[in-house]
Tab-separated table of C-alpha atoms in Angstrom:
chain	number	residue	atom	x	y	z
A	1	SER	CA	-0.088	0.043	-0.028
A	2	ALA	CA	1.034	3.601	-0.276
A	3	VAL	CA	0.396	6.631	1.849
A	4	ILE	CA	-0.043	10.043	0.444
A	5	SER	CA	0.757	13.130	2.434
A	6	GLN	CA	-0.429	16.561	1.339
A	7	LYS	CA	0.756	19.960	2.653
A	8	PRO	CA	-0.876	22.271	3.606
A	9	SER	CA	-3.914	20.450	4.661
A	10	ARG	CA	-5.828	23.668	4.846
A	11	ASP	CA	-5.094	27.305	4.002
A	12	ILE	CA	-6.882	30.554	3.627
A	13	CYS	CA	-5.437	32.653	0.772
A	14	GLN	CA	-5.724	36.146	-0.505
A	15	ARG	CA	-7.048	36.912	-3.913
A	16	GLY	CA	-4.160	37.283	-6.474
A	17	THR	CA	-1.639	35.204	-4.863
A	18	SER	CA	-0.306	31.871	-5.549
A	19	LEU	CA	-0.083	28.673	-3.292
A	20	THR	CA	1.933	25.568	-3.969
A	21	ILE	CA	0.705	22.237	-2.567
A	22	GLN	CA	3.018	19.431	-1.999
A	23	CYS	CA	2.214	15.618	-2.339
A	24	GLN	CA	4.559	13.072	-0.979
A	25	VAL	CA	4.084	9.333	-1.419
A	26	ASP	CA	5.785	6.917	0.917
A	27	SER	CA	6.619	4.374	-1.747
A	28	GLN	CA	7.446	4.537	-5.505
A	29	VAL	CA	4.306	4.767	-7.808
A	30	THR	CA	3.875	4.755	-11.432
A	31	MET	CA	1.411	7.660	-11.990
A	32	MET	CA	0.573	10.649	-10.012
A	33	PHE	CA	-2.598	12.949	-10.504
A	34	TRP	CA	-4.169	16.124	-9.254
A	35	TYR	CA	-7.900	16.555	-8.789
A	36	ARG	CA	-10.062	19.471	-7.817
A	37	GLN	CA	-13.329	19.298	-5.808
A	38	GLN	CA	-15.289	22.419	-5.695
A	39	PRO	CA	-17.730	22.898	-2.863
A	40	GLY	CA	-20.538	20.478	-3.092
A	41	GLN	CA	-19.318	19.016	-6.206
A	42	SER	CA	-17.538	15.788	-7.531
A	43	LEU	CA	-13.881	15.461	-8.364
A	44	THR	CA	-12.486	16.569	-11.548
A	45	LEU	CA	-9.077	15.558	-12.911
A	46	ILE	CA	-6.666	18.465	-13.419
A	47	ALA	CA	-3.701	16.827	-14.794
A	48	THR	CA	-1.484	13.948	-14.780
A	49	ALA	CA	1.965	14.651	-13.276
A	50	ASN	CA	4.814	13.199	-15.513
A	51	GLN	CA	8.041	12.576	-14.004
A	52	GLY	CA	10.705	14.776	-15.301
A	53	SER	CA	8.397	16.419	-18.039
A	54	GLU	CA	5.528	18.699	-18.453
A	55	ALA	CA	2.175	17.530	-16.959
A	56	THR	CA	-0.750	16.385	-19.101
A	57	TYR	CA	-3.527	18.747	-18.539
A	58	GLU	CA	-7.338	17.936	-18.992
A	59	SER	CA	-9.758	20.009	-20.865
A	60	GLY	CA	-10.332	23.221	-19.073
A	61	PHE	CA	-7.041	23.388	-17.216
A	62	VAL	CA	-3.898	25.047	-18.405
A	63	ILE	CA	-0.422	25.138	-17.200
A	64	ASP	CA	-0.301	28.863	-16.439
A	65	LYS	CA	-3.032	28.609	-13.902
A	66	PHE	CA	-1.971	25.204	-12.507
A	67	PRO	CA	1.746	24.577	-12.863
A	68	ILE	CA	2.754	21.075	-11.847
A	69	SER	CA	6.184	19.556	-11.092
A	70	ARG	CA	7.152	15.900	-10.462
A	71	PRO	CA	10.868	15.645	-9.955
A	72	ASN	CA	10.861	12.081	-8.835
A	73	LEU	CA	8.652	8.986	-8.658
A	74	THR	CA	7.351	9.974	-5.141
A	75	PHE	CA	6.841	13.741	-5.188
A	76	SER	CA	4.782	16.301	-6.952
A	77	THR	CA	3.604	19.813	-6.570
A	78	LEU	CA	0.534	21.710	-7.697
A	79	THR	CA	0.546	25.553	-7.784
A	80	VAL	CA	-2.557	27.366	-7.867
A	81	SER	CA	-1.708	30.774	-9.478
A	82	ASN	CA	-3.367	34.199	-9.323
A	83	MET	CA	-6.170	32.716	-7.177
A	84	SER	CA	-9.696	34.012	-7.210
A	85	PRO	CA	-12.572	32.865	-4.920
A	86	GLU	CA	-13.550	30.428	-7.715
A	87	ASP	CA	-10.538	28.598	-6.779
A	88	SER	CA	-11.683	27.666	-3.417
A	89	SER	CA	-11.736	23.948	-3.539
A	90	ILE	CA	-10.344	20.800	-2.173
A	91	TYR	CA	-7.188	19.796	-4.286
A	92	LEU	CA	-6.330	15.961	-4.085
A	93	CYS	CA	-3.280	14.279	-4.978
A	94	SER	CA	-3.728	10.668	-6.287
A	95	ALA	CA	-1.229	7.972	-7.031
A	96	SER	CA	-1.450	4.643	-8.712
A	97	THR	CA	0.795	1.704	-8.964
A	98	GLY	CA	-0.124	1.419	-12.598
A	99	ALA	CA	-0.190	-2.166	-12.989
A	100	VAL	CA	-2.443	-3.140	-15.954
A	101	SER	CA	-3.830	-6.187	-14.078
A	102	GLY	CA	-4.961	-4.495	-10.941
A	103	ASN	CA	-3.834	-0.999	-10.357
A	104	THR	CA	-4.442	0.401	-6.833
A	105	ILE	CA	-5.208	3.886	-6.583
A	106	TYR	CA	-4.585	6.080	-3.518
A	107	PHE	CA	-5.579	9.541	-2.506
A	108	GLY	CA	-4.218	11.961	-0.151
A	109	GLU	CA	-6.485	13.660	2.463
A	110	GLY	CA	-6.713	16.700	0.276
A	111	SER	CA	-5.641	20.345	0.680
A	112	TRP	CA	-8.663	22.623	1.606
A	113	LEU	CA	-8.185	26.128	0.114
A	114	THR	CA	-10.219	29.108	0.761
A	115	VAL	CA	-9.570	32.224	-1.145
A	116	VAL	CA	-10.904	35.433	0.207
B	1	ALA	CA	-14.375	8.389	-23.722
B	2	GLN	CA	-15.821	7.244	-20.366
B	3	SER	CA	-18.374	8.689	-18.107
B	4	VAL	CA	-20.342	7.765	-15.050
B	5	THR	CA	-23.831	8.691	-13.885
B	6	GLN	CA	-25.037	8.233	-10.473
B	7	LEU	CA	-28.766	8.235	-10.141
B	8	GLY	CA	-29.933	10.341	-7.304
B	9	SER	CA	-27.964	12.979	-5.649
B	10	HIS	CA	-29.358	12.329	-2.359
B	11	VAL	CA	-30.532	8.977	-0.794
B	12	SER	CA	-32.127	8.626	2.527
B	13	VAL	CA	-32.801	5.431	4.436
B	14	SER	CA	-33.698	4.333	8.009
B	15	GLU	CA	-31.116	2.763	10.210
B	16	GLY	CA	-31.052	-0.973	9.444
B	17	ALA	CA	-32.651	-0.682	6.118
B	18	LEU	CA	-31.108	-1.624	2.779
B	19	VAL	CA	-28.805	0.754	0.965
B	20	LEU	CA	-28.872	0.962	-2.709
B	21	LEU	CA	-26.855	3.541	-4.428
B	22	ARG	CA	-26.887	3.450	-8.431
B	23	CYS	CA	-24.058	3.817	-10.720
B	24	ASN	CA	-23.956	3.514	-14.469
B	25	TYR	CA	-20.959	3.792	-16.547
B	26	SER	CA	-20.137	4.279	-20.342
B	27	SER	CA	-16.852	3.018	-21.585
B	28	SER	CA	-15.717	1.815	-24.981
B	29	VAL	CA	-13.131	-0.520	-23.454
B	30	PRO	CA	-13.273	-2.852	-20.416
B	31	PRO	CA	-13.649	-0.811	-17.282
B	32	TYR	CA	-12.198	-0.859	-13.785
B	33	LEU	CA	-14.869	0.437	-11.435
B	34	PHE	CA	-14.593	1.997	-7.988
B	35	TRP	CA	-16.688	3.130	-4.978
B	36	TYR	CA	-15.179	5.887	-2.866
B	37	VAL	CA	-16.688	7.294	0.376
B	38	GLN	CA	-16.125	10.750	1.729
B	39	TYR	CA	-17.061	11.603	5.308
B	40	PRO	CA	-17.707	15.246	6.062
B	41	ASN	CA	-14.589	17.189	6.115
B	42	GLN	CA	-12.414	14.287	5.285
B	43	GLY	CA	-10.668	12.900	2.149
B	44	LEU	CA	-11.485	9.950	-0.101
B	45	GLN	CA	-11.556	6.297	1.203
B	46	LEU	CA	-11.806	3.473	-1.198
B	47	LEU	CA	-14.864	1.061	-0.395
B	48	LEU	CA	-14.293	-1.454	-3.089
B	49	LYS	CA	-13.292	-1.928	-6.724
B	50	TYR	CA	-13.761	-4.307	-9.660
B	51	THR	CA	-10.981	-4.822	-12.059
B	52	THR	CA	-11.486	-8.509	-13.370
B	53	GLY	CA	-12.827	-11.780	-12.159
B	54	ALA	CA	-15.694	-12.217	-10.023
B	55	THR	CA	-18.273	-9.717	-10.736
B	56	LEU	CA	-19.697	-9.501	-7.164
B	57	VAL	CA	-17.279	-7.458	-5.174
B	58	LYS	CA	-17.157	-7.013	-1.371
B	59	GLY	CA	-15.777	-4.046	0.316
B	60	ILE	CA	-15.412	-2.451	3.670
B	61	ASN	CA	-18.086	-1.863	6.355
B	62	GLY	CA	-20.545	-4.447	4.853
B	63	PHE	CA	-20.631	-2.752	1.489
B	64	GLU	CA	-20.710	-4.746	-1.869
B	65	ALA	CA	-21.152	-4.016	-5.499
B	66	GLU	CA	-21.976	-6.100	-8.588
B	67	PHE	CA	-20.643	-5.451	-12.010
B	68	LYS	CA	-23.284	-6.059	-14.661
B	69	LYS	CA	-21.668	-5.724	-18.101
B	70	SER	CA	-25.133	-6.086	-19.883
B	71	GLU	CA	-26.590	-3.190	-17.974
B	72	THR	CA	-23.390	-1.109	-17.653
B	73	SER	CA	-24.028	-0.863	-14.059
B	74	PHE	CA	-22.120	-1.116	-10.879
B	75	HIS	CA	-24.754	-0.500	-8.092
B	76	LEU	CA	-23.453	-0.165	-4.393
B	77	THR	CA	-25.418	-1.989	-1.604
B	78	ASN	CA	-25.415	-2.585	2.007
B	79	PRO	CA	-28.019	-4.825	3.627
B	80	SER	CA	-28.101	-2.801	6.828
B	81	ALA	CA	-27.503	0.915	7.196
B	82	HIS	CA	-25.712	2.348	10.176
B	83	MET	CA	-25.765	5.970	11.282
B	84	SER	CA	-22.003	5.942	10.627
B	85	ASP	CA	-22.576	5.169	6.893
B	86	ALA	CA	-23.793	8.798	6.356
B	87	ALA	CA	-21.485	10.454	3.934
B	88	GLU	CA	-20.948	11.141	0.263
B	89	TYR	CA	-20.406	8.317	-2.035
B	90	PHE	CA	-18.641	8.482	-5.409
B	91	CYS	CA	-18.648	5.987	-8.334
B	92	ALA	CA	-15.578	6.121	-10.624
B	93	VAL	CA	-14.430	4.457	-13.650
B	94	SER	CA	-10.943	3.892	-15.204
B	95	ASP	CA	-9.959	1.754	-18.120
B	96	GLN	CA	-7.781	-1.177	-18.335
B	97	ASN	CA	-5.790	0.023	-21.295
B	98	ASN	CA	-2.908	1.856	-19.795
B	99	GLN	CA	-4.664	4.915	-18.135
B	100	GLY	CA	-2.613	3.916	-14.979
B	101	GLY	CA	-5.172	5.157	-12.472
B	102	LYS	CA	-6.804	8.031	-14.200
B	103	LEU	CA	-10.405	8.179	-12.750
B	104	ILE	CA	-13.577	9.730	-14.133
B	105	PHE	CA	-16.017	10.376	-11.189
B	106	GLY	CA	-19.755	10.494	-11.043
B	107	GLN	CA	-21.515	13.424	-9.278
B	108	GLY	CA	-21.751	11.745	-6.024
B	109	THR	CA	-24.726	10.575	-3.854
B	110	GLU	CA	-25.128	11.841	-0.382
B	111	LEU	CA	-26.514	9.175	1.946
B	112	SER	CA	-28.421	10.055	4.857
B	113	VAL	CA	-29.430	7.511	7.656
B	114	LYS	CA	-32.317	8.186	9.886
B	115	PRO	CA	-32.593	6.813	13.313
């Protein structure tokens, strides 16, 4: 199994600022992902964090707004840039072993951001 | 492309009653299917998953789900609801063809349990 730690767990941010969320996995995983959960809504995939290269973004999400890094197999960061109140969400890091026959998908506890 | 539809944004049952949360999926390739639970102010916890093999999958806390390919469904059941089961439940789909854990989530169903 894998344990995912996210920091910060919660934060209140000022409009126009940027915040970087860190995701650390306690074992090597194949794939890492970032999701957003807006208040009262489901989870939406932001991007796949690729080790050593640019992240792969889903429709509606762009690198300038959500820069992502993944320098190694167990660590990734998501930055929420130039925040507005609409960015108030839970941001979740996910990791997968990626085995075709039975991948296991893990989630962090989430980073709860409020933009004021 | 894949998608998930959860029928009913809110389900209310009495304590001890049967819980049925509905999930239908769309996928052009064989799916992996998941149910997650989110308790208030907490992260996601995996209840159960279907990858291959037996179509009836048992999870934690007495929950189980059955994969029905002909109906493209993966409904979640629990024979006896507990007050502690009150939470948001999410059905999710991934595919077996090298997506490596990328999930598409349904809109979620909030389960309330009445005493």
